[in-house]
Coordinates of C-alpha atoms and ligand atoms in Angstrom, one line a residue:
X40 CA 19.7 10.1 11.7
X41 CA 16.5 11.8 11.2
X42 CA 15.5 15.8 12.5
X43 CA 13.1 15.6 14.7
X44 CA 11.3 17.7 12.5
X45 CA 10.8 15.9 9.6
X46 CA 7.7 13.8 8.1
X47 CA 7.4 9.7 8.8
X48 CA 7.3 7.7 5.6
X49 CA 4.1 4.9 6.1
X50 CA 3.2 1.8 3.7
X51 CA -0.3 0.5 3.2
X52 CA 0.3 -3.3 1.5
X53 CA -2.4 -5.7 0.8
X54 CA -3.7 -8.1 -1.7
X55 CA -6.3 -6.9 -4.1
X56 CA -9.5 -6.1 -2.1
X57 CA -8.9 -5.9 1.5
X58 CA -9.7 -2.2 1.2
X59 CA -6.3 -0.4 1.7
X60 CA -6.5 2.3 -1.1
X61 CA -10.2 2.8 1.3
X62 CA -8.2 3.2 4.2
X63 CA -5.4 5.5 2.4
X64 CA -7.7 7.9 1.7
X65 CA -9.3 8.2 5.2
X66 CA -5.4 8.6 6.8
X67 CA -5.0 11.5 4.4
X68 CA -7.9 13.3 6.3
X69 CA -5.8 13.2 9.4
X70 CA -4.0 16.9 9.8
X71 CA -0.1 16.4 7.9
X72 CA -1.0 13.6 5.8
X73 CA -0.7 13.3 2.3
X74 CA -0.9 10.4 -0.3
X75 CA 2.2 10.0 -2.6
X76 CA 1.2 10.0 -6.0
X77 CA 2.8 6.7 -8.0
X78 CA 3.1 6.9 -11.8
X79 CA 1.1 4.3 -13.5
X80 CA 0.8 3.0 -17.2
X81 CA -2.8 1.5 -16.6
X82 CA -5.9 2.8 -18.4
X83 CA -7.9 5.3 -15.9
X84 CA -10.7 4.3 -14.3
X85 CA -14.1 5.6 -14.7
X86 CA -14.1 7.6 -11.5
X87 CA -10.5 8.4 -11.4
X88 CA -8.7 11.6 -12.2
X89 CA -5.4 12.3 -13.8
X90 CA -2.7 13.6 -11.7
X91 CA -4.4 12.7 -8.8
X92 CA -5.4 9.4 -8.0
X93 CA -2.4 8.9 -10.6
X94 CA -0.2 10.5 -13.0
X95 CA -1.2 8.1 -16.4
X96 CA 1.6 8.1 -18.7
X97 CA 2.8 5.6 -21.2
X98 CA 5.6 3.2 -21.5
X99 CA 7.6 5.6 -23.1
X100 CA 7.5 7.8 -21.2
X101 CA 7.5 5.1 -17.7
X102 CA 10.8 4.0 -19.5
X103 CA 12.5 8.0 -19.5
X104 CA 11.7 7.6 -15.6
X105 CA 13.6 4.4 -15.0
X106 CA 17.0 6.0 -17.2
X107 CA 16.3 9.0 -15.2
X108 CA 16.7 7.5 -12.2
X109 CA 13.6 9.4 -11.2
X110 CA 11.9 6.4 -8.8
X111 CA 12.4 6.0 -5.5
X112 CA 10.4 2.3 -6.4
X113 CA 8.9 0.9 -9.4
X114 CA 7.7 -2.3 -10.1
X115 CA 5.7 -4.4 -12.4
X116 CA 2.0 -5.2 -10.4
X117 CA -1.0 -6.8 -12.6
X118 CA 0.4 -6.3 -15.9
X119 CA 1.5 -2.5 -16.0
X120 CA 4.2 -0.7 -14.6
X121 CA 3.4 1.6 -11.3
X122 CA 6.7 3.9 -9.8
X123 CA 6.9 6.4 -6.9
X124 CA 9.1 9.5 -7.9
X125 CA 11.6 10.3 -5.5
X126 CA 11.4 14.2 -5.6
X127 CA 8.3 15.1 -4.1
X128 CA 7.8 12.2 -1.6
X129 CA 11.2 13.6 0.1
X130 CA 10.3 18.1 -0.5
X131 CA 7.5 16.9 2.1
X132 CA 9.0 14.5 4.0
X133 CA 11.9 17.3 4.6
X134 CA 8.6 19.9 4.6
X135 CA 7.6 18.1 8.3
X136 CA 4.6 16.7 6.0
X137 CA 4.0 12.2 6.7
X138 CA 3.4 10.6 3.7
X139 CA 1.6 7.6 2.7
X140 CA 2.8 5.2 0.1
X141 CA -0.6 3.3 -1.5
X142 CA 2.2 0.3 -3.0
X143 CA 2.5 -3.1 -3.0
X144 CA 4.8 -5.7 -1.7
X145 CA 7.8 -5.4 -4.5
X146 CA 7.8 -1.3 -3.5
X147 CA 7.3 -1.6 0.1
X148 CA 10.8 -3.7 -0.2
X149 CA 12.4 -1.6 -2.0
X150 CA 11.6 1.4 0.1
X151 CA 12.7 -0.5 3.4
X152 CA 16.2 -1.6 1.2
X153 CA 17.2 2.1 0.9
X154 CA 17.2 3.0 4.3
X155 CA 15.9 6.3 3.9
X156 CA 17.2 9.4 6.7
X157 CA 13.6 9.5 7.1
X158 CA 11.3 7.0 9.8
X159 CA 9.4 4.2 8.2
X160 CA 6.5 2.2 9.3
X161 CA 4.6 -0.1 7.1
X162 CA 1.5 -2.0 7.5
X163 CA -0.4 -5.2 5.4
X164 CA -4.0 -4.7 5.3
X165 CA -5.7 -8.4 5.3
X166 CA -9.6 -9.2 4.8
X167 CA -11.1 -11.0 7.7
X168 CA -11.4 -14.4 5.6
X169 CA -11.3 -15.5 2.2
X170 CA -15.7 -15.3 1.5
X171 CA -15.7 -11.8 2.1
X172 CA -12.2 -11.3 -0.4
X173 CA -13.7 -13.5 -2.9
X174 CA -17.3 -11.4 -1.9
X175 CA -15.7 -8.2 -2.4
X176 CA -14.2 -8.9 -5.8
X177 CA -16.6 -10.6 -7.4
X178 CA -19.4 -7.6 -6.7
X179 CA -21.2 -7.4 -10.4
X180 CA -21.3 -9.8 -13.6
X181 CA -19.7 -12.8 -15.1
X182 CA -16.4 -11.2 -15.7
X183 CA -15.7 -9.6 -12.6
X184 CA -16.0 -13.6 -10.7
X185 CA -13.5 -14.4 -13.6
X186 CA -11.0 -11.7 -12.5
X187 CA -11.9 -12.3 -9.3
X188 CA -10.9 -15.9 -9.0
X189 CA -7.4 -15.0 -10.4
X190 CA -7.2 -12.5 -7.8
X191 CA -7.9 -15.0 -5.3
X192 CA -4.9 -17.1 -6.7
X193 CA -3.5 -13.7 -6.6
X194 CA -3.8 -13.3 -2.9
X195 CA -2.7 -16.8 -2.2
X196 CA 0.9 -15.6 -3.2
X197 CA 0.5 -12.0 -1.6
X198 CA -0.4 -13.2 1.3
X199 CA 3.0 -14.7 2.1
X200 CA 4.8 -11.5 2.3
X201 CA 2.7 -9.9 5.4
X202 CA 6.3 -11.1 7.4
X203 CA 8.1 -8.1 6.0
X204 CA 6.0 -5.3 7.3
X205 CA 6.0 -4.0 10.6
X206 CA 2.9 -4.4 11.5
X207 CA -0.6 -6.5 10.2
X208 CA -3.9 -5.5 10.5
X209 CA -7.2 -7.3 9.8
X210 CA -10.4 -5.0 7.9
X211 CA -13.1 -6.8 9.3
X212 CA -14.4 -3.0 10.3
X213 CA -13.3 0.1 8.5
X214 CA -13.4 2.7 11.0
X215 CA -12.4 0.0 13.5
X216 CA -9.1 -1.0 11.0
X217 CA -8.3 3.0 10.6
X218 CA -8.3 3.8 14.6
X219 CA -6.2 1.2 15.0
X220 CA -3.6 1.6 12.0
X221 CA -3.8 5.6 13.3
X222 CA -3.4 5.0 17.0
X223 CA 0.4 2.4 15.6
X224 CA 1.3 5.4 13.6
X225 CA 0.9 7.8 17.4
X226 CA 2.5 5.0 19.1
X227 CA 5.0 4.6 17.4
X228 CA 6.1 8.4 16.3
X229 CA 5.6 9.7 20.0
X230 CA 7.3 5.8 21.6
X231 CA 4.1 5.2 23.2
X232 CA 3.3 1.4 24.3
X233 CA 1.7 -0.1 21.3
X234 CA -2.0 -2.3 21.4
X235 CA -0.5 -4.8 18.4
X236 CA -0.7 -8.7 19.3
X237 CA 1.4 -10.6 16.8
X238 CA 0.0 -13.5 18.1
X239 CA -3.5 -13.2 16.8
X240 CA -2.5 -12.2 13.5
X241 CA -0.5 -15.7 13.3
X242 CA -3.7 -17.6 13.7
X243 CA -5.7 -14.9 11.3
X244 CA -2.5 -15.9 8.6
X245 CA -3.3 -19.8 9.2
X246 CA -7.0 -19.3 8.4
X247 CA -6.4 -17.4 5.3
X248 CA -3.8 -19.7 4.2
X249 CA -5.6 -23.4 5.1
Ligands
5GP431 P1 -4.5 -0.2 -9.5 O1 -4.4 -0.6 -10.7 O2 -5.7 -1.6 -8.5 O3 -4.9 1.2 -8.6 O4 -3.1 -0.8 -8.0 C1 -3.1 -2.1 -8.1 C2 -2.0 -2.7 -7.0 O5 -1.1 -1.6 -7.7 C3 -1.8 -2.2 -6.0 O6 -1.7 -2.5 -4.7 C4 -1.6 -0.6 -5.1 O7 -0.9 -0.4 -4.0 C5 -0.2 -1.3 -6.4 N1 0.6 0.3 -6.6 C6 -0.2 1.8 -6.8 N2 1.1 2.5 -7.2 C7 2.0 2.2 -7.2 C8 3.4 2.4 -7.1 O8 3.6 4.0 -7.2 N3 4.4 1.4 -6.7 C9 4.3 0.1 -6.6 N4 5.2 -0.7 -5.8 N5 2.9 -0.1 -6.5 C10 2.0 0.6 -6.7

């Protein structure tokens, strides 16, 4: 049983381009919320900071962490390894901090299956439409267009995992989406009533997958 003073775990997953990373950053601005920093073998992007956005490691180091059983979850995503180490997360939760995870569906499944002694709330973020997603993914040159087409194919597969999440939220407007998630977290923590329309979500999924 979790203690009342323990923090809660909040997972955000989404197909690429739905705006999840921005939402996680916004949520981390709420008092007592902290982002779990993942390890990855992918190369840093120009604006990313080591030990803040990710712990950037090579495959050798990543495999050492796997062998030492330091990961709460890990997965291969778009050809690179990503993982969440256990001890910083447990440390934060036991101090009463709420921990945000920006991880994919494979990691979300693993954490769910671990059935830890901490409350877990999972969110799946969706784009408003396939057209908007394609526009978001293909913003610059021809190379981006090719990557965008690949990611659209991946989208068709990733979107099917919505069913394993507690809540699915459509990112039509960033601020609106942020407050929907924030309100759902608050009502989960305080056992309040939830403003959530599953039928609307089912219809939205239908539109995205046909
Ligand atoms: P990016 O390379 O764009 O930062 O992330 C690619 C994908 O990997 C995103 O869906 C992101 O949520 C996911 N990801 C980031 N960190 C982790 C992690 O620690 N574990 C898992 N399973 N996925 C992660």
